[in-house]
PDB file of C-alpha atoms in Angstrom:
ATOM      1  CA  UNK A1454       9.839  11.025  20.705  1.00 35.00           C
ATOM      2  CA  UNK A1455       7.557   8.921  22.767  1.00 38.00           C
ATOM      3  CA  UNK A1456       6.204   5.569  21.824  1.00 51.00           C
ATOM      4  CA  UNK A1457       2.843   4.427  23.066  1.00 58.00           C
ATOM      5  CA  UNK A1458       2.163   0.888  24.088  1.00 64.00           C
ATOM      6  CA  UNK A1459      -1.431  -0.204  24.003  1.00 70.00           C
ATOM      7  CA  UNK A1460      -2.870  -2.731  26.402  1.00 70.00           C
ATOM      8  CA  UNK A1461      -4.378  -5.202  25.864  1.00 75.00           C
ATOM      9  CA  UNK A1462      -3.076  -6.197  22.466  1.00 86.00           C
ATOM     10  CA  UNK A1463      -6.368  -7.919  21.720  1.00 90.00           C
ATOM     11  CA  UNK A1464      -9.812  -7.553  23.256  1.00 93.00           C
ATOM     12  CA  UNK A1465     -13.007  -9.430  22.429  1.00 95.00           C
ATOM     13  CA  UNK A1466     -16.349  -8.419  23.953  1.00 95.00           C
ATOM     14  CA  UNK A1467     -20.067  -8.769  23.320  1.00 96.00           C
ATOM     15  CA  UNK A1468     -22.008  -6.117  21.504  1.00 97.00           C
ATOM     16  CA  UNK A1469     -23.423  -3.602  23.923  1.00 97.00           C
ATOM     17  CA  UNK A1470     -20.621  -3.982  26.444  1.00 97.00           C
ATOM     18  CA  UNK A1471     -18.040  -1.309  27.141  1.00 97.00           C
ATOM     19  CA  UNK A1472     -14.495  -1.630  25.861  1.00 96.00           C
ATOM     20  CA  UNK A1473     -11.508  -0.114  27.607  1.00 95.00           C
ATOM     21  CA  UNK A1474      -8.096   0.122  26.033  1.00 94.00           C
ATOM     22  CA  UNK A1475      -5.007   1.543  27.665  1.00 92.00           C
ATOM     23  CA  UNK A1476      -1.951   3.269  26.339  1.00 88.00           C
ATOM     24  CA  UNK A1477       1.301   3.932  28.146  1.00 84.00           C
ATOM     25  CA  UNK A1478       4.061   6.176  26.921  1.00 79.00           C
ATOM     26  CA  UNK A1479       7.676   6.536  27.871  1.00 73.00           C
ATOM     27  CA  UNK A1480       8.521  10.206  27.727  1.00 68.00           C
ATOM     28  CA  UNK A1481       6.454  13.371  27.761  1.00 70.00           C
ATOM     29  CA  UNK A1482       3.605  14.051  25.385  1.00 71.00           C
ATOM     30  CA  UNK A1483       2.301  17.071  23.590  1.00 72.00           C
ATOM     31  CA  UNK A1484      -1.158  15.886  22.739  1.00 80.00           C
ATOM     32  CA  UNK A1485      -2.142  12.252  22.851  1.00 85.00           C
ATOM     33  CA  UNK A1486      -4.371  11.016  20.101  1.00 88.00           C
ATOM     34  CA  UNK A1487      -6.364   7.903  19.483  1.00 91.00           C
ATOM     35  CA  UNK A1488      -6.899   6.435  16.030  1.00 92.00           C
ATOM     36  CA  UNK A1489      -8.933   3.600  14.614  1.00 93.00           C
ATOM     37  CA  UNK A1490      -8.047   1.370  11.707  1.00 90.00           C
ATOM     38  CA  UNK A1491     -10.724  -0.762  10.135  1.00 84.00           C
ATOM     39  CA  UNK A1492      -9.641  -3.647   7.953  1.00 75.00           C
ATOM     40  CA  UNK A1493      -8.822  -2.327   4.495  1.00 68.00           C
ATOM     41  CA  UNK A1494      -9.233   1.269   5.526  1.00 74.00           C
ATOM     42  CA  UNK A1495      -6.792   3.902   6.638  1.00 80.00           C
ATOM     43  CA  UNK A1496      -6.268   5.386  10.047  1.00 85.00           C
ATOM     44  CA  UNK A1497      -9.111   7.548  11.266  1.00 88.00           C
ATOM     45  CA  UNK A1498      -8.474  10.174  13.899  1.00 87.00           C
ATOM     46  CA  UNK A1499     -10.876   9.670  16.805  1.00 92.00           C
ATOM     47  CA  UNK A1500     -10.017  12.072  19.564  1.00 91.00           C
ATOM     48  CA  UNK A1501      -7.201  14.242  20.847  1.00 89.00           C
ATOM     49  CA  UNK A1502      -6.466  14.974  24.478  1.00 90.00           C
ATOM     50  CA  UNK A1503      -4.041  17.715  25.395  1.00 88.00           C
ATOM     51  CA  UNK A1504      -1.341  17.284  27.985  1.00 87.00           C
ATOM     52  CA  UNK A1505      -3.143  19.652  30.370  1.00 90.00           C
ATOM     53  CA  UNK A1506      -6.472  17.834  30.091  1.00 93.00           C
ATOM     54  CA  UNK A1507      -7.515  14.855  32.177  1.00 94.00           C
ATOM     55  CA  UNK A1508     -10.665  13.662  30.443  1.00 96.00           C
ATOM     56  CA  UNK A1509     -12.439  14.208  27.174  1.00 96.00           C
ATOM     57  CA  UNK A1510     -15.632  12.927  25.633  1.00 95.00           C
ATOM     58  CA  UNK A1511     -16.788  12.530  22.068  1.00 94.00           C
ATOM     59  CA  UNK A1512     -20.021  10.647  21.498  1.00 96.00           C
ATOM     60  CA  UNK A1513     -19.530   7.129  22.835  1.00 97.00           C
ATOM     61  CA  UNK A1514     -15.822   7.725  23.336  1.00 97.00           C
ATOM     62  CA  UNK A1515     -14.224   8.760  26.574  1.00 97.00           C
ATOM     63  CA  UNK A1516     -10.501   9.362  26.884  1.00 97.00           C
ATOM     64  CA  UNK A1517      -8.590   9.916  30.091  1.00 96.00           C
ATOM     65  CA  UNK A1518      -5.014  11.016  30.578  1.00 93.00           C
ATOM     66  CA  UNK A1519      -2.854  10.491  33.631  1.00 91.00           C
ATOM     67  CA  UNK A1520       0.452  12.259  33.101  1.00 88.00           C
ATOM     68  CA  UNK A1521       1.806  11.073  36.466  1.00 88.00           C
ATOM     69  CA  UNK A1522       1.434   7.478  35.321  1.00 88.00           C
ATOM     70  CA  UNK A1523       2.160   8.330  31.688  1.00 85.00           C
ATOM     71  CA  UNK A1524      -0.951   6.537  30.585  1.00 89.00           C
ATOM     72  CA  UNK A1525      -4.187   7.113  28.750  1.00 92.00           C
ATOM     73  CA  UNK A1526      -7.318   5.061  28.365  1.00 94.00           C
ATOM     74  CA  UNK A1527      -9.955   4.936  25.666  1.00 96.00           C
ATOM     75  CA  UNK A1528     -13.423   3.803  26.675  1.00 97.00           C
ATOM     76  CA  UNK A1529     -16.013   2.909  24.070  1.00 97.00           C
ATOM     77  CA  UNK A1530     -19.449   2.602  25.584  1.00 97.00           C
ATOM     78  CA  UNK A1531     -22.318   0.525  24.252  1.00 97.00           C
ATOM     79  CA  UNK A1532     -20.092  -1.150  21.706  1.00 97.00           C
ATOM     80  CA  UNK A1533     -21.363  -1.990  18.227  1.00 96.00           C
ATOM     81  CA  UNK A1534     -20.195  -4.466  15.638  1.00 94.00           C
ATOM     82  CA  UNK A1535     -18.901  -1.549  13.582  1.00 93.00           C
ATOM     83  CA  UNK A1536     -16.460  -0.731  16.369  1.00 96.00           C
ATOM     84  CA  UNK A1537     -14.471  -3.824  15.461  1.00 95.00           C
ATOM     85  CA  UNK A1538     -11.088  -2.431  14.465  1.00 95.00           C
ATOM     86  CA  UNK A1539      -7.560  -1.811  15.669  1.00 92.00           C
ATOM     87  CA  UNK A1540      -7.064   1.171  17.941  1.00 93.00           C
ATOM     88  CA  UNK A1541      -3.824   3.094  18.285  1.00 91.00           C
ATOM     89  CA  UNK A1542      -2.571   5.871  20.489  1.00 90.00           C
ATOM     90  CA  UNK A1543      -0.051   8.295  19.129  1.00 86.00           C
ATOM     91  CA  UNK A1544       1.540  11.683  19.421  1.00 82.00           C
ATOM     92  CA  UNK A1545       3.454  14.118  17.320  1.00 77.00           C
ATOM     93  CA  UNK A1546       7.177  13.670  17.700  1.00 73.00           C
ATOM     94  CA  UNK A1547       8.820  16.623  19.425  1.00 69.00           C
ATOM     95  CA  UNK A1548      10.297  19.032  16.922  1.00 70.00           C
ATOM     96  CA  UNK A1549       9.090  17.085  13.918  1.00 72.00           C
ATOM     97  CA  UNK A1550       5.993  16.567  11.824  1.00 78.00           C
ATOM     98  CA  UNK A1551       5.845  12.819  12.123  1.00 85.00           C
ATOM     99  CA  UNK A1552       3.393  10.933  14.280  1.00 87.00           C
ATOM    100  CA  UNK A1553       4.558   8.211  16.634  1.00 85.00           C
ATOM    101  CA  UNK A1554       2.219   5.311  17.383  1.00 86.00           C
ATOM    102  CA  UNK A1555       1.920   2.336  19.687  1.00 82.00           C
ATOM    103  CA  UNK A1556       1.340  -1.271  18.632  1.00 82.00           C
ATOM    104  CA  UNK A1557      -2.412  -1.017  18.828  1.00 87.00           C
ATOM    105  CA  UNK A1558      -5.240  -2.997  20.376  1.00 91.00           C
ATOM    106  CA  UNK A1559      -7.274  -5.279  18.172  1.00 92.00           C
ATOM    107  CA  UNK A1560     -10.906  -4.932  19.326  1.00 95.00           C
ATOM    108  CA  UNK A1561     -13.495  -7.472  18.262  1.00 95.00           C
ATOM    109  CA  UNK A1562     -17.171  -6.914  18.988  1.00 96.00           C
ATOM    110  CA  UNK A1563     -19.152 -10.142  18.903  1.00 95.00           C
ATOM    111  CA  UNK A1564     -22.829  -9.940  17.926  1.00 90.00           C
TER     112      UNK A1564
ATOM    113  CA  UNK B 414     -13.515  15.787  -2.239  1.00 61.00           C
ATOM    114  CA  UNK B 415     -11.481  12.625  -2.766  1.00 77.00           C
ATOM    115  CA  UNK B 416      -9.383  11.424   0.125  1.00 90.00           C
ATOM    116  CA  UNK B 417      -5.905   9.967   0.072  1.00 93.00           C
ATOM    117  CA  UNK B 418      -5.764   7.025  -2.276  1.00 94.00           C
ATOM    118  CA  UNK B 419      -3.225   4.254  -2.483  1.00 96.00           C
ATOM    119  CA  UNK B 420      -2.510   1.656  -5.093  1.00 97.00           C
ATOM    120  CA  UNK B 421      -2.465  -1.278  -5.070  1.00 97.00           C
ATOM    121  CA  UNK B 422      -4.550  -2.265  -2.095  1.00 94.00           C
ATOM    122  CA  UNK B 423      -2.688  -5.547  -1.823  1.00 95.00           C
ATOM    123  CA  UNK B 424       0.509  -6.837  -3.388  1.00 96.00           C
ATOM    124  CA  UNK B 425       2.028 -10.291  -3.102  1.00 97.00           C
ATOM    125  CA  UNK B 426       5.578 -10.677  -4.377  1.00 97.00           C
ATOM    126  CA  UNK B 427       8.466 -13.058  -3.954  1.00 97.00           C
ATOM    127  CA  UNK B 428      11.593 -12.245  -2.040  1.00 97.00           C
ATOM    128  CA  UNK B 429      14.040 -10.442  -4.279  1.00 97.00           C
ATOM    129  CA  UNK B 430      11.412  -8.892  -6.507  1.00 97.00           C
ATOM    130  CA  UNK B 431      10.609  -5.232  -6.817  1.00 98.00           C
ATOM    131  CA  UNK B 432       7.381  -3.530  -5.833  1.00 98.00           C
ATOM    132  CA  UNK B 433       6.255   0.041  -6.287  1.00 98.00           C
ATOM    133  CA  UNK B 434       3.533   1.513  -4.145  1.00 98.00           C
ATOM    134  CA  UNK B 435       1.706   4.648  -5.124  1.00 98.00           C
ATOM    135  CA  UNK B 436       0.034   7.335  -3.077  1.00 98.00           C
ATOM    136  CA  UNK B 437      -2.163  10.152  -4.324  1.00 97.00           C
ATOM    137  CA  UNK B 438      -2.607  12.782  -1.637  1.00 96.00           C
ATOM    138  CA  UNK B 439      -5.557  15.061  -1.224  1.00 94.00           C
ATOM    139  CA  UNK B 440      -5.410  17.738  -3.875  1.00 93.00           C
ATOM    140  CA  UNK B 441      -3.584  20.801  -2.657  1.00 90.00           C
ATOM    141  CA  UNK B 442      -1.807  19.068   0.210  1.00 92.00           C
ATOM    142  CA  UNK B 443       1.879  19.877   0.053  1.00 92.00           C
ATOM    143  CA  UNK B 444       2.808  17.489   2.851  1.00 93.00           C
ATOM    144  CA  UNK B 445       2.919  13.780   2.196  1.00 95.00           C
ATOM    145  CA  UNK B 446       3.954  11.107   4.671  1.00 95.00           C
ATOM    146  CA  UNK B 447       4.689   7.415   4.443  1.00 97.00           C
ATOM    147  CA  UNK B 448       4.241   5.066   7.404  1.00 96.00           C
ATOM    148  CA  UNK B 449       4.234   1.311   7.721  1.00 95.00           C
ATOM    149  CA  UNK B 450       3.043  -1.320  10.132  1.00 90.00           C
ATOM    150  CA  UNK B 451       4.831  -4.628  10.041  1.00 88.00           C
ATOM    151  CA  UNK B 452       3.413  -7.842  11.494  1.00 76.00           C
ATOM    152  CA  UNK B 453       1.255  -6.493  14.309  1.00 72.00           C
ATOM    153  CA  UNK B 454       3.864  -4.065  15.540  1.00 81.00           C
ATOM    154  CA  UNK B 455       3.523  -0.331  15.911  1.00 85.00           C
ATOM    155  CA  UNK B 456       2.951   2.004  13.014  1.00 90.00           C
ATOM    156  CA  UNK B 457       6.262   3.599  12.152  1.00 93.00           C
ATOM    157  CA  UNK B 458       7.058   6.744  10.255  1.00 94.00           C
ATOM    158  CA  UNK B 459       9.117   6.357   7.101  1.00 96.00           C
ATOM    159  CA  UNK B 460       9.431   9.788   5.559  1.00 95.00           C
ATOM    160  CA  UNK B 461       7.869  13.172   4.927  1.00 95.00           C
ATOM    161  CA  UNK B 462       7.731  15.158   1.715  1.00 95.00           C
ATOM    162  CA  UNK B 463       7.034  18.836   1.410  1.00 93.00           C
ATOM    163  CA  UNK B 464       6.032  19.198  -2.190  1.00 94.00           C
ATOM    164  CA  UNK B 465       8.767  17.316  -4.075  1.00 94.00           C
ATOM    165  CA  UNK B 466      11.436  17.667  -1.369  1.00 94.00           C
ATOM    166  CA  UNK B 467      12.218  15.119   1.309  1.00 95.00           C
ATOM    167  CA  UNK B 468      11.795  16.961   4.588  1.00 92.00           C
ATOM    168  CA  UNK B 469      12.501  14.024   6.867  1.00 93.00           C
ATOM    169  CA  UNK B 470      13.548  10.567   5.810  1.00 94.00           C
ATOM    170  CA  UNK B 471      14.804   9.426   9.179  1.00 93.00           C
ATOM    171  CA  UNK B 472      12.449   6.451   9.249  1.00 94.00           C
ATOM    172  CA  UNK B 473      13.537   4.831   6.019  1.00 95.00           C
ATOM    173  CA  UNK B 474      14.859   1.432   7.092  1.00 92.00           C
ATOM    174  CA  UNK B 475      17.596   0.967   4.504  1.00 92.00           C
ATOM    175  CA  UNK B 476      18.644   1.733   0.955  1.00 93.00           C
ATOM    176  CA  UNK B 477      16.309  -0.888  -0.479  1.00 96.00           C
ATOM    177  CA  UNK B 478      13.556   1.676  -0.043  1.00 97.00           C
ATOM    178  CA  UNK B 479      13.287   4.601  -2.447  1.00 97.00           C
ATOM    179  CA  UNK B 480      10.584   7.240  -2.243  1.00 97.00           C
ATOM    180  CA  UNK B 481       9.925   9.843  -4.857  1.00 97.00           C
ATOM    181  CA  UNK B 482       7.473  12.633  -5.407  1.00 97.00           C
ATOM    182  CA  UNK B 483       8.235  14.101  -8.765  1.00 86.00           C
ATOM    183  CA  UNK B 484       6.265  17.251  -9.440  1.00 89.00           C
ATOM    184  CA  UNK B 485       5.045  17.399  -5.882  1.00 87.00           C
ATOM    185  CA  UNK B 486       1.838  15.503  -6.573  1.00 93.00           C
ATOM    186  CA  UNK B 487       1.648  11.753  -6.160  1.00 97.00           C
ATOM    187  CA  UNK B 488       4.392   9.754  -4.515  1.00 98.00           C
ATOM    188  CA  UNK B 489       5.847   6.330  -5.089  1.00 98.00           C
ATOM    189  CA  UNK B 490       7.633   4.050  -2.679  1.00 98.00           C
ATOM    190  CA  UNK B 491       9.778   1.394  -4.283  1.00 98.00           C
ATOM    191  CA  UNK B 492      11.163  -1.591  -2.470  1.00 97.00           C
ATOM    192  CA  UNK B 493      14.020  -3.280  -4.331  1.00 97.00           C
ATOM    193  CA  UNK B 494      14.834  -6.039  -3.657  1.00 97.00           C
ATOM    194  CA  UNK B 495      12.021  -6.960  -1.297  1.00 97.00           C
ATOM    195  CA  UNK B 496      12.782  -9.025   1.798  1.00 96.00           C
ATOM    196  CA  UNK B 497      10.457 -11.093   3.969  1.00 96.00           C
ATOM    197  CA  UNK B 498      10.584  -8.538   6.781  1.00 94.00           C
ATOM    198  CA  UNK B 499       9.173  -5.881   4.468  1.00 96.00           C
ATOM    199  CA  UNK B 500       5.752  -7.498   4.694  1.00 95.00           C
ATOM    200  CA  UNK B 501       3.199  -5.241   6.316  1.00 93.00           C
ATOM    201  CA  UNK B 502       0.785  -2.433   5.633  1.00 92.00           C
ATOM    202  CA  UNK B 503       2.128   0.769   4.122  1.00 96.00           C
ATOM    203  CA  UNK B 504       0.139   3.888   4.849  1.00 95.00           C
ATOM    204  CA  UNK B 505       0.299   7.218   3.166  1.00 96.00           C
ATOM    205  CA  UNK B 506      -0.991  10.440   4.686  1.00 93.00           C
ATOM    206  CA  UNK B 507      -1.196  14.024   3.558  1.00 93.00           C
ATOM    207  CA  UNK B 508      -1.744  17.349   5.216  1.00 89.00           C
ATOM    208  CA  UNK B 509      -2.121  20.930   4.179  1.00 85.00           C
ATOM    209  CA  UNK B 510      -0.718  22.595   7.237  1.00 74.00           C
ATOM    210  CA  UNK B 511       2.806  21.428   8.124  1.00 62.00           C
ATOM    211  CA  UNK B 512       2.504  22.787  11.632  1.00 63.00           C
ATOM    212  CA  UNK B 513      -0.465  20.620  12.402  1.00 59.00           C
ATOM    213  CA  UNK B 514       0.637  17.014  12.267  1.00 53.00           C
ATOM    214  CA  UNK B 515      -2.737  16.134  13.732  1.00 61.00           C
ATOM    215  CA  UNK B 516      -4.391  17.046  10.497  1.00 73.00           C
ATOM    216  CA  UNK B 517      -2.833  14.191   8.605  1.00 84.00           C
ATOM    217  CA  UNK B 518      -5.384  12.338   6.520  1.00 87.00           C
ATOM    218  CA  UNK B 519      -4.534   8.711   5.981  1.00 90.00           C
ATOM    219  CA  UNK B 520      -5.125   6.503   2.996  1.00 92.00           C
ATOM    220  CA  UNK B 521      -6.427   2.929   3.175  1.00 91.00           C
ATOM    221  CA  UNK B 522      -2.968   1.457   3.029  1.00 93.00           C
ATOM    222  CA  UNK B 523      -1.282  -1.089   0.798  1.00 95.00           C
ATOM    223  CA  UNK B 524      -0.861  -4.540   2.250  1.00 93.00           C
ATOM    224  CA  UNK B 525       2.465  -5.954   1.054  1.00 95.00           C
ATOM    225  CA  UNK B 526       3.160  -9.641   1.395  1.00 95.00           C
ATOM    226  CA  UNK B 527       6.635 -10.895   0.569  1.00 96.00           C
ATOM    227  CA  UNK B 528       6.891 -14.663   0.259  1.00 96.00           C
TER     228      UNK B 528
END
């Protein structure tokens, strides 16, 4: 199983700016996923990028994957106050049903 | 359709006490998962039920944790006796298709504080 490590652990930006969060993993991945957790709410699946993909877009989200560096980045463009949350990368553990996550990045969007 | 629900949303107990967390999965979902996040660390898997059977309990930290899913509907996670390091957020998730771990729907979590 791989374990993602998000970087930075905390990020604070002004509303309207872009936010970039990075995730590194130790072994191989199947499909890397990004999740968001708002305070008091559960994990919400944001976007999935497959191991053979390099970039994927979904609305204001852009995810890249570099398998040679074993890293992924999540870019949120034109940030909004509602984007304030913790963001996690994760993957399904090989041969099992469980998901494996990193420590997360706490993103704060200042008005 | 109701999502995954968890109760309570927050629990504060003293070290040595017992706490029981409850999870109600989405109706019809045979697969139920427990995860937890302690003190800003990563979210870690605890266990996986398929209906009432424990499919994978490799993430259960020790025998102070007991998970049940009688009847294959809701699940409970009991911590007895609770220790300080058990503080964190406990998430429950459910899915219909066991082959698609990506389709796990998460509940809002229960924040457990052990003092």
